[in-house]
Structures are given as structure tokens and as C-alpha cells.
XYZ file of C-alpha atoms in Angstrom:
591
model
C 176.581 46.127 241.457
C 179.683 46.796 239.291
C 180.570 49.024 242.183
C 182.051 48.208 245.558
C 180.876 51.506 247.078
C 184.223 51.580 248.918
C 187.399 53.607 249.030
C 190.775 52.880 250.563
C 192.291 55.774 252.410
C 196.024 55.495 253.305
C 197.822 57.872 255.683
C 201.414 57.817 254.571
C 202.708 59.456 257.739
C 201.096 57.110 260.277
C 201.106 54.117 257.852
C 197.510 53.355 258.679
C 194.765 52.584 256.222
C 190.964 52.434 256.511
C 188.150 51.352 254.267
C 185.278 53.806 253.919
C 181.831 53.528 252.275
C 181.129 55.865 249.397
C 177.650 57.424 249.631
C 175.246 56.374 246.920
C 174.389 60.106 246.540
C 177.916 60.807 245.380
C 177.777 57.904 242.881
C 174.494 59.159 241.500
C 175.810 62.751 241.177
C 179.257 62.035 239.814
C 178.927 58.582 238.193
C 182.477 57.400 239.120
C 186.059 57.763 237.956
C 187.024 61.388 237.355
C 183.782 62.698 238.794
C 183.973 60.790 242.058
C 187.693 61.489 242.441
C 187.095 65.227 241.811
C 184.230 65.354 244.333
C 186.462 63.935 247.121
C 189.424 66.005 246.117
C 187.611 69.402 246.050
C 185.830 68.548 249.303
C 189.010 67.562 251.181
C 191.902 69.716 249.860
C 192.113 73.168 251.489
C 192.584 76.346 249.542
C 196.157 77.440 248.868
C 198.040 74.265 249.842
C 201.432 73.508 248.370
C 201.016 70.861 245.659
C 204.313 69.265 246.793
C 203.462 69.480 250.532
C 201.765 66.904 252.769
C 198.377 68.612 252.520
C 197.944 67.663 248.866
C 196.108 64.399 248.155
C 196.776 61.857 245.449
C 193.586 60.092 244.369
C 193.349 57.152 242.011
C 189.909 56.482 240.712
C 188.436 53.428 238.984
C 185.155 53.532 237.016
C 181.950 51.525 237.218
C 182.932 49.502 234.097
C 186.495 48.701 235.248
C 187.095 45.004 235.764
C 184.160 43.917 233.610
C 184.309 42.746 230.014
C 183.100 46.109 228.688
C 185.361 46.971 225.720
C 188.237 49.406 226.477
C 187.271 49.782 230.119
C 190.661 49.331 231.756
C 191.720 52.897 232.261
C 192.191 54.704 235.604
C 192.160 58.279 236.619
C 194.452 60.305 238.907
C 193.238 63.553 240.595
C 195.471 65.894 242.508
C 196.686 69.534 242.665
C 199.231 70.130 239.945
C 202.683 71.368 240.953
C 203.112 72.609 237.316
C 199.992 74.756 237.140
C 198.982 75.220 240.739
C 195.431 74.237 239.920
C 193.186 71.188 239.458
C 194.764 68.258 237.694
C 193.405 64.918 236.456
C 195.192 62.568 234.090
C 194.605 58.952 233.119
C 196.338 55.989 231.702
C 195.517 52.698 230.025
C 197.146 49.336 230.492
C 195.932 47.079 233.248
C 196.455 48.833 236.576
C 192.860 50.135 236.754
C 191.376 46.685 236.423
C 193.639 45.356 239.208
C 192.762 48.160 241.637
C 189.083 47.595 240.974
C 189.605 43.862 241.587
C 191.147 44.707 244.944
C 187.615 45.905 245.927
C 187.889 49.715 245.581
C 186.381 52.472 243.537
C 188.847 55.029 244.916
C 192.310 55.081 246.504
C 193.191 58.236 248.484
C 196.772 58.876 249.591
C 197.247 61.597 252.182
C 200.146 63.144 254.063
C 203.739 62.084 253.249
C 206.068 59.302 254.149
C 209.312 60.148 255.882
C 211.295 57.573 253.846
C 210.961 56.132 250.368
C 208.437 53.382 250.220
C 206.632 50.965 247.944
C 202.934 50.556 248.805
C 201.559 47.096 248.243
C 197.803 46.833 248.234
C 196.465 43.271 248.239
C 192.697 43.539 248.539
C 192.204 45.278 251.941
C 195.735 44.549 253.182
C 198.253 47.396 252.817
C 201.999 46.860 253.275
C 204.775 49.474 253.321
C 208.056 48.185 251.770
C 211.389 50.029 252.071
C 212.248 51.612 248.748
C 215.582 53.174 249.763
C 217.618 50.777 247.502
C 215.568 51.534 244.394
C 215.292 55.325 244.960
C 217.078 56.776 241.925
C 216.374 53.881 239.563
C 214.693 54.503 236.192
C 211.146 53.445 235.505
C 211.603 50.149 233.674
C 214.116 48.824 236.146
C 211.951 49.990 239.005
C 208.889 48.037 237.852
C 211.048 44.892 237.388
C 212.572 45.155 240.809
C 209.237 45.847 242.515
C 207.830 42.644 241.007
C 210.859 40.722 242.229
C 210.648 42.206 245.736
C 206.952 41.340 246.142
C 207.314 37.940 244.478
C 203.840 37.906 243.006
C 203.813 37.730 239.207
C 200.193 38.948 238.885
C 200.703 42.380 240.414
C 200.245 45.644 238.579
C 202.583 48.514 239.413
C 202.637 52.305 239.271
C 206.068 53.848 239.419
C 207.932 57.160 239.269
C 211.395 57.751 237.775
C 214.215 60.158 238.727
C 212.083 63.085 237.526
C 209.371 62.347 240.015
C 211.916 61.883 242.859
C 213.540 65.210 241.932
C 210.146 67.007 241.862
C 210.265 67.902 238.154
C 206.991 69.657 237.815
C 205.923 67.722 234.706
C 207.044 64.322 236.010
C 204.711 61.392 235.079
C 203.421 58.294 236.763
C 204.096 55.121 234.774
C 202.479 51.658 234.694
C 202.961 48.637 232.430
C 206.434 50.070 231.801
C 205.566 52.489 228.954
C 202.118 53.591 229.945
C 201.944 57.069 231.487
C 199.545 59.266 233.341
C 201.790 62.122 232.275
C 200.279 65.597 232.249
C 200.683 68.194 234.974
C 203.209 66.627 237.330
C 201.398 63.858 239.157
C 204.798 62.038 239.338
C 206.207 64.900 241.341
C 203.354 64.676 243.807
C 204.110 61.006 244.378
C 207.785 61.906 244.670
C 207.057 64.540 247.322
C 205.163 61.877 249.267
C 208.227 59.569 248.947
C 206.264 56.918 247.056
C 208.450 55.171 244.599
C 205.822 52.639 243.508
C 202.273 51.406 244.136
C 201.823 47.710 243.564
C 198.295 46.173 243.535
C 196.978 42.650 243.596
C 193.198 42.133 243.523
C 191.292 38.859 243.703
C 187.710 40.118 244.246
C 185.021 39.237 241.779
C 183.351 42.262 240.168
C 179.586 41.916 240.591
C 177.293 42.708 237.652
C 173.573 43.364 238.187
C 172.238 41.757 234.974
C 174.907 39.402 233.595
C 172.796 38.227 230.667
C 171.847 41.759 229.676
C 175.382 42.890 230.202
C 176.750 40.230 227.835
C 174.319 41.369 225.141
C 175.284 45.076 225.617
C 178.952 44.175 225.357
C 178.390 42.458 221.991
C 176.391 45.534 220.832
C 179.294 47.723 221.903
C 181.786 45.675 219.903
C 179.536 46.015 216.888
C 179.419 49.750 217.263
C 183.215 49.880 217.592
C 183.975 47.779 214.522
C 181.404 49.604 212.379
C 183.343 52.782 213.034
C 185.506 53.319 209.856
C 188.118 55.193 211.963
C 188.889 52.138 214.065
C 190.452 50.038 211.303
C 193.214 52.601 210.717
C 193.818 53.113 214.371
C 194.115 49.396 214.900
C 196.595 49.032 212.064
C 198.838 51.993 212.592
C 198.026 53.643 215.936
C 198.083 57.402 216.499
C 201.141 58.032 214.299
C 198.855 57.870 211.347
C 197.782 61.388 212.283
C 201.182 62.862 211.251
C 200.282 62.834 207.489
C 196.721 64.079 208.185
C 197.706 66.944 210.383
C 200.559 67.973 208.132
C 198.317 68.086 205.089
C 195.784 70.155 207.035
C 198.536 72.659 207.843
C 198.527 72.677 211.648
C 201.502 70.516 212.512
C 203.834 72.288 215.020
C 206.929 73.008 212.968
C 209.955 74.949 214.351
C 208.256 76.005 217.536
C 204.754 76.438 216.122
C 205.869 78.609 213.273
C 205.421 76.987 209.895
C 202.438 74.651 210.154
C 203.666 72.204 207.539
C 206.786 70.216 206.433
C 207.461 69.518 202.763
C 207.264 65.681 203.323
C 206.332 63.574 206.307
C 207.475 60.413 204.774
C 210.271 59.815 207.256
C 208.013 60.124 210.292
C 204.606 58.829 209.159
C 202.851 55.607 210.012
C 204.675 53.676 207.273
C 208.126 54.732 208.565
C 207.239 53.598 212.115
C 205.520 50.424 210.816
C 209.004 49.227 209.831
C 210.137 49.648 213.426
C 207.306 47.846 215.157
C 208.186 44.659 217.040
C 204.721 43.776 218.286
C 201.118 44.964 218.642
C 200.063 45.788 222.224
C 196.702 46.208 223.924
C 195.224 47.606 227.096
C 192.971 45.271 229.069
C 189.642 44.356 227.413
C 190.501 46.378 224.272
C 189.385 45.017 220.960
C 191.335 47.596 219.003
C 194.920 47.144 220.172
C 196.201 50.460 218.792
C 199.456 50.518 220.765
C 202.605 49.579 218.831
C 205.772 48.217 220.331
C 208.838 50.018 218.930
C 211.894 47.795 218.685
C 215.158 49.035 217.284
C 218.668 49.999 218.333
C 218.266 48.183 221.654
C 215.163 50.102 222.590
C 211.891 48.306 223.317
C 208.855 50.288 224.403
C 205.320 51.233 223.489
C 205.133 54.190 221.064
C 205.953 56.740 219.991
C 202.495 58.271 219.845
C 201.555 61.151 217.525
C 202.025 63.874 220.185
C 205.571 62.795 220.855
C 206.377 62.520 217.127
C 205.040 65.968 216.456
C 206.608 67.798 219.367
C 209.997 66.074 219.413
C 210.078 65.943 215.605
C 208.968 68.773 213.324
C 208.574 71.111 216.273
C 212.331 70.795 216.835
C 213.325 70.466 213.212
C 214.124 66.760 213.664
C 212.772 64.214 211.186
C 214.658 61.044 212.142
C 212.188 58.590 213.567
C 214.798 56.767 215.630
C 215.981 59.968 217.243
C 212.404 60.790 218.121
C 211.898 57.352 219.594
C 215.086 57.793 221.649
C 213.659 61.027 223.120
C 210.498 59.117 223.895
C 212.457 56.337 225.559
C 214.470 58.766 227.743
C 211.245 60.496 228.847
C 209.721 57.120 229.716
C 212.796 56.061 231.713
C 213.167 59.390 233.533
C 209.342 59.598 234.077
C 208.469 62.874 232.270
C 205.623 64.096 230.172
C 206.660 64.089 226.495
C 204.081 66.758 225.554
C 205.247 69.420 228.006
C 208.929 68.486 227.532
C 208.636 68.604 223.736
C 206.653 71.849 223.473
C 208.954 73.588 226.027
C 212.213 72.466 224.501
C 210.956 73.248 221.052
C 210.672 76.895 222.088
C 213.966 76.850 223.855
C 216.116 75.344 221.130
C 214.879 78.000 218.669
C 216.445 80.739 220.799
C 220.037 82.100 220.469
C 220.860 80.223 223.715
C 221.130 77.023 221.646
C 221.337 77.876 217.952
C 224.999 78.721 218.235
C 225.998 75.446 219.837
C 227.993 73.106 217.653
C 226.384 69.755 218.719
C 223.743 68.012 216.782
C 220.320 69.242 217.833
C 219.353 65.709 218.855
C 222.342 65.610 221.233
C 221.363 68.942 222.689
C 217.828 67.619 223.383
C 219.072 64.430 224.976
C 221.433 66.428 227.198
C 218.586 68.788 228.246
C 216.281 65.903 229.047
C 218.883 64.333 231.335
C 219.712 67.586 233.058
C 216.010 68.229 233.585
C 215.301 64.867 235.141
C 218.250 65.185 237.529
C 217.863 69.014 238.056
C 221.499 69.536 237.047
C 222.634 72.946 235.810
C 220.016 74.525 233.527
C 217.907 71.513 234.171
C 216.970 72.892 237.595
C 215.167 75.672 235.775
C 213.743 73.509 233.054
C 212.229 71.235 235.718
C 210.048 74.126 236.715
C 208.183 73.945 233.427
C 207.436 76.112 230.397
C 206.026 79.138 232.137
C 209.097 79.556 234.434
C 211.406 79.019 231.506
C 209.505 81.566 229.431
C 209.704 84.109 232.162
C 213.403 83.517 232.852
C 214.508 83.889 229.246
C 211.911 86.504 228.315
C 210.278 84.290 225.732
C 206.914 83.808 227.498
C 205.100 85.448 224.517
C 206.136 82.517 222.298
C 206.118 79.691 224.891
C 203.301 77.313 223.831
C 201.467 76.873 227.128
C 198.236 77.863 228.876
C 198.116 77.987 232.630
C 201.575 76.429 232.643
C 200.701 73.274 230.741
C 202.504 72.788 227.388
C 200.653 72.621 224.079
C 199.848 69.369 222.317
C 200.970 68.834 218.726
C 198.279 70.935 217.007
C 198.664 74.657 216.125
C 195.569 76.339 217.570
C 195.692 79.169 215.019
C 194.338 76.757 212.443
C 191.029 76.308 214.254
C 188.654 78.393 216.335
C 187.418 75.298 218.080
C 190.944 74.001 218.958
C 191.901 77.389 220.266
C 188.890 77.473 222.539
C 189.477 73.846 223.666
C 193.024 74.768 224.674
C 191.970 78.031 226.340
C 189.250 76.507 228.517
C 190.474 72.922 229.241
C 190.263 72.301 233.005
C 193.964 71.376 233.472
C 195.519 73.807 230.962
C 196.281 73.385 227.246
C 194.775 70.052 226.280
C 193.389 68.411 223.161
C 191.635 65.590 224.921
C 188.796 67.582 226.494
C 187.320 68.488 223.087
C 188.323 67.771 219.491
C 186.402 70.014 217.110
C 189.123 70.253 214.438
C 188.101 67.199 212.472
C 184.497 68.522 212.111
C 185.827 71.981 211.322
C 188.036 70.774 208.466
C 185.222 68.454 207.323
C 182.932 71.483 206.830
C 180.489 70.940 209.736
C 180.254 74.723 210.274
C 180.288 77.662 207.948
C 183.572 79.569 208.096
C 181.991 82.440 210.091
C 179.931 80.190 212.442
C 182.009 80.718 215.529
C 178.955 80.318 217.833
C 178.430 76.722 216.619
C 182.000 75.809 217.478
C 181.692 77.315 220.949
C 178.575 75.355 221.681
C 180.175 72.140 220.385
C 183.276 72.581 222.579
C 181.183 73.193 225.696
C 178.969 70.190 225.064
C 181.831 67.828 224.192
C 183.777 68.894 227.321
C 180.806 67.815 229.435
C 180.442 64.510 227.478
C 184.185 63.818 227.611
C 184.213 64.412 231.349
C 181.354 61.816 231.620
C 183.409 59.394 229.560
C 186.258 59.841 232.012
C 183.850 59.185 234.895
C 183.034 55.794 233.280
C 186.499 55.526 232.558
C 186.526 54.234 228.973
C 188.957 54.986 226.118
C 187.946 57.762 223.746
C 189.965 56.101 220.946
C 187.467 53.272 220.943
C 184.266 55.149 221.675
C 185.188 58.563 220.298
C 185.420 61.789 222.299
C 182.076 62.293 224.121
C 178.839 60.324 224.500
C 178.333 59.254 220.846
C 176.183 56.104 221.239
C 173.481 55.055 223.661
C 175.218 51.747 224.205
C 177.381 53.403 226.979
C 174.268 54.213 228.993
C 172.930 50.736 228.353
C 176.093 48.971 229.554
C 176.194 51.135 232.649
C 172.559 50.458 233.482
C 172.761 46.686 233.165
C 176.100 46.458 235.000
C 175.174 48.584 237.952
C 171.378 48.118 238.279
C 171.032 51.861 238.175
C 169.101 53.879 235.575
C 171.459 55.757 233.267
C 170.980 57.454 229.900
C 173.230 59.763 227.966
C 171.495 62.898 229.410
C 172.139 61.776 232.976
C 175.736 60.913 232.220
C 176.324 64.267 230.558
C 174.994 65.997 233.629
C 177.459 64.130 235.709
C 180.194 65.363 233.385
C 178.929 68.910 233.721
C 179.125 68.649 237.514
C 182.687 67.414 237.254
C 183.679 70.119 234.891
C 182.095 72.761 237.134
C 183.731 71.400 240.261
C 187.194 71.506 238.665
C 186.709 75.152 237.629
C 185.396 76.022 241.124
C 188.629 74.573 242.601
C 190.848 76.411 240.169
C 189.065 79.676 240.622
C 189.602 79.274 244.378
C 193.327 79.040 243.527
C 193.194 82.317 241.605
C 192.264 81.265 238.001
C 190.008 83.571 236.085
C 189.515 85.017 232.612
C 193.000 86.373 232.547
C 194.342 82.853 232.387
C 192.154 81.659 229.525
C 194.113 83.114 226.584
C 196.609 81.806 224.075
C 200.170 83.117 224.361
C 200.683 86.422 222.644
C 202.487 84.948 219.616
C 199.387 83.130 218.469
C 197.318 86.354 218.292
C 200.000 88.389 216.498
C 202.225 86.061 214.421
C 200.597 84.201 211.542
C 201.295 80.634 210.451
C 204.023 81.099 207.814
C 203.463 78.173 205.395
C 200.921 75.665 204.297
C 197.236 75.611 203.355
C 196.299 77.931 206.205
C 199.204 80.320 205.843
C 198.464 83.679 207.361
C 196.160 82.374 210.108
C 196.209 84.027 213.485
C 193.838 83.833 216.439
C 193.189 87.464 217.280
C 192.441 88.737 220.712
C 189.097 89.889 219.458
C 188.206 86.376 218.393
C 189.441 84.933 221.696
C 187.397 87.412 223.679
C 184.307 86.694 221.586
C 184.642 82.991 222.076
C 185.201 83.335 225.829
C 182.146 85.584 226.246
C 179.960 83.062 224.384
C 181.534 80.124 226.244
C 181.081 81.706 229.681
C 177.456 82.454 228.903
C 176.780 78.818 227.899
C 178.589 77.584 230.987
C 176.700 79.962 233.367
C 179.967 81.561 234.405
C 180.276 85.288 234.896
C 182.310 87.559 232.630
C 185.432 86.812 234.610
C 185.068 83.057 234.164
C 183.724 82.317 237.675
C 180.797 79.781 237.976
C 177.654 81.559 239.072
C 175.733 80.703 242.221
C 172.686 79.778 240.062
C 174.815 77.129 238.224
C 176.091 75.738 241.480
C 172.567 75.483 242.808
C 171.193 73.903 239.621
C 173.856 71.131 239.755
C 173.507 70.584 243.502
C 177.065 71.544 244.300
C 176.431 73.874 247.248
C 178.327 71.758 249.716
C 181.500 72.119 247.596
C 181.168 75.925 247.237
C 182.813 77.037 250.422
C 186.447 78.281 250.711
């Protein structure tokens, strides 16, 4: 119940599809969503394959609560091998696509091999159609989604698309849905582009079975009570994520001038009140009672956003404090189909170099030009499309390029926080703030200043809990990062008819986290890759309340030693055989 126990496997080369049963053992071990997608991915993708070759797989996972009335349960997960980092990648998105795929009758969609010609996949329950996409190859994201809807002629479909960046194999190309929603990190759009998939359209008409409907309705009401009793939710509902601009600036770890200053004198031009004046409508993902997404409408641009990460990285990080210019960068990334976080952090480092400081154009015009060149791989854009690590190596600025394992930094300076540093260093897909968020508790005084061990333990536990949350797949903005209330276990139990509690869910998250590390270690990742760039251990934050902060190599090594010990990894960051046995992952442990 609340599961179909089925996956849809599509061979893009032969254009054949089959429906397979998902073993109950896998569901019990990995819960669903990210965990189930990761289990199939690690099992089926050979070591050393080219992420942009036919041997890579593109997996879309739904969760056991997708398609139900559980609050904020509409997200979906993508699992693949990243062309940007060369290791494990998962990313997710909100909107409505996840609910539609679940209603088609599937817990997983697996795409394998590559199409010879550009195509649109149309999945209507168990029926799969291949539609010629030659005439829309090259079109931007918003127009693509409109044309796909017209071609199929079914107004109720939901659509995933790629833009020119995905077609041109930009290694941080995103996958878009609901126009402005993006599964953006790590280059999943380039993987679809390599497979010649311009869009995936889905129409589902299957009822979602629930084991205990009466009990489920009660648990949903309890969940809503939990959500609206959370004092954080009211501000998120009113202003969205841009309200973090003022908070992060006052705390002193805003990225300013390529992660140099830590603070700007005033955030008035880019805070929540500045963007509130530019909001045309309030938007919501499916089954979300919070509706934190804001619809920007100005100067002929209509889109969701900008979100905090985009504001921070395309704003102060580049010395730009005009909200409409930041929104325009966001719009261009949406239309081209590119990750704003990696693009913003990479270009922030580049425009601070002598390569661009002597140019006479406005900085905003330089940024727009570089975004276009990147998406189309024109001129210098052919290099930029390879991502921050390649750019850092080419221009000899790798020491200051804000990236880990090739994935660009989010909009928080890790030198401000031991926990944030460790979260970036150890995140499964590269630098990421969504796997653990200890900073709020650090600044709130949860730990003594010298209690590094407490922070390490917190990051490890929250990573496992967050992975479990992504197995469900529910939104962390609504429930918080991690397993913070027993209502999640209750909703899962009454919807599936299975027995779940927070401890069992956390163990599924730990399995998922361990599997992703096993895959990445197989691809060559080890301790050497789990460090901040050199700048962050040698150059201090220059301004603000935490002026002078650095994250020394000694502190990084200390945290890694403690973290590896808690994880049951060896000193080189490789999961131990005892851990693999304890979690029952032996069948995934081969080469």
C-alpha cells in the first residue's frame, strides 16, 4: 500500500520498455526515493563508465508518500553519475512531476542506453511513446515545456525538460519541471542531453492505495499541526528563502566578492522586502500547506524565485546588489537550463581575476555574456561549461575556486562554522548545504566554542536523517532537515501498512549514505578529496562579526578523523567491511 512495488525500465536505444517488480526486501532496506534509486544505481552501473556515455543510467524515484495527501510530499529524486564530479549524484525538485509519475503506477523510472535522435518520452501509465524532438532541439526551457504540452495535446501532463545547456553537455546543466523548478546540481541535465532526451512527459491516472485511510487522515492532520506550530514556517510562508539574506549577512558568512569579506554594509536592496515588491504571485508545490515559492514579475520576466542561494552567489559574491539584475541572471539560467549555485560560485571567482577586472563593460553585462557563452559552449564558454574545477586549473586559481569534488559552493562561507565546513567536506555529491545544516544551532549557542566533537556527531546523524527524508521524499523546508518528529514514521506506517519508526528510517538513510560513498570510492574518491580549497584554510574572512576566521588544515583533519570514526570508515575515508556487513550491503560491495 502507498507503493506500487513497480519500476518502469526504458531502453532508449531499442525503444522498448518493461515493467519490473521491486523486491519487498529492497523497500524494507532503503525505504524508497533516494535510497531505492541509489540501490538500483549502484547495483547496475559499472565502475569507471563515462557519465555522458550510454552506460550511465538516469533514475527518477518517487517516494512512498508521493501522490497522497501527506503535506509537502510532491518532490522527486534523480540519481545518476555526475558529469561534473565523476561520482555519485542525486538531486531533487518540487513542483508536481513526482506526484504524476507516482500516479502513472511507478516507484522508479530507469532510463538506460541512449537514443540516436532527439526524442520526447511520453509515459502514460504503462504506455511509453517516443516523439520526435528534432524541431524543438535548441529551444529554451520555458518554450520547450509549452511546445511539449501542445504536441501531446493533454493539458494534465507534467513535463521534465532540458535547455540548450543540457543539449550542449554543460557539466552543470539542470533538469527543469513546472517551468522554473529545477533538479539542478551536478549536471543531470547533461546526462539527459547525452541520451538525446529533450523532455519526459508523464500522465498518470492510477489511484494511490493507502493501507489505513482513516488512520492516514488523522496523521495528516497531526502533521499539519506540527508544521504550523513551527515558528520558522510563518516567515518562510510570507517571504520564502530570500529572508535568509539579512540573517546570513548579520551573522557574517555571506559570500562577498568571491568569499572574501563575509558581510555587506547593507542588504536592504536585496533582502526579502526588496523582493516582496517584485512578487506577482505566491506559488506552491503539490500538497504543500506552506507555499514558500514566490513568483517574480518585473521587466517582462515571470518566473519562480530568486531563491536565497541565487541571490547570494549572483549578488554580493559578484559585487552586484541590484535585485533585478540578479533576477535576470536567474531567468537566464532557468531558460538555458543551468545550476545557479555552481554558475554563481564559479563566475564569482572568475570575475574577480585580472581576466575580467580590466574590461570596460558593466559587470552584469559580463555575467550575462558568460552565461550565454557557457550554455552554447561558445568561445571561453566551452571551458566554463566544464565547471569550476576545470576553470580553476586552467587559470591557476584552483586554490580560491569555491568547490569540493568539482561541485560549487552554496551561499555560505564555511570558515564561519566548523559544522558547515564539515557538511561541505563530506556531502555525498560534493559541496552541499542540504545534507546537514548545523550553522543555525552553532550560532544559537548549542555547543561550546571548543566542542568540535559535538558538531561532528551532529553532522553525521543529520546526514543519515536527511537521507531518510529524501527516501520518503518530503520537503525539508516544511519538516526541517532530518527526522524531527515521530509523525513522519506514523504517516509512513499507516499509508504503507509496514512498521516504521524514526530509528528504522534513520538506518535506511545510513544505508543510502554508505552506498553513495561506496560508489564514489569505487570511482577514486578518498580522504584527499574531502578538504576545503586552500584559500579557506589560509586566508581569513576580512570583515564582519567573524573577521579573522579561517578553517585550518589541522581542524579539517581533526574533524575528518572523528567523522570517519563515527561513520565506520577507515582513515582514508573508505567504508569498512564491518559497516557493510552491519548494514547488509554485501551484495553491493563488489567492483
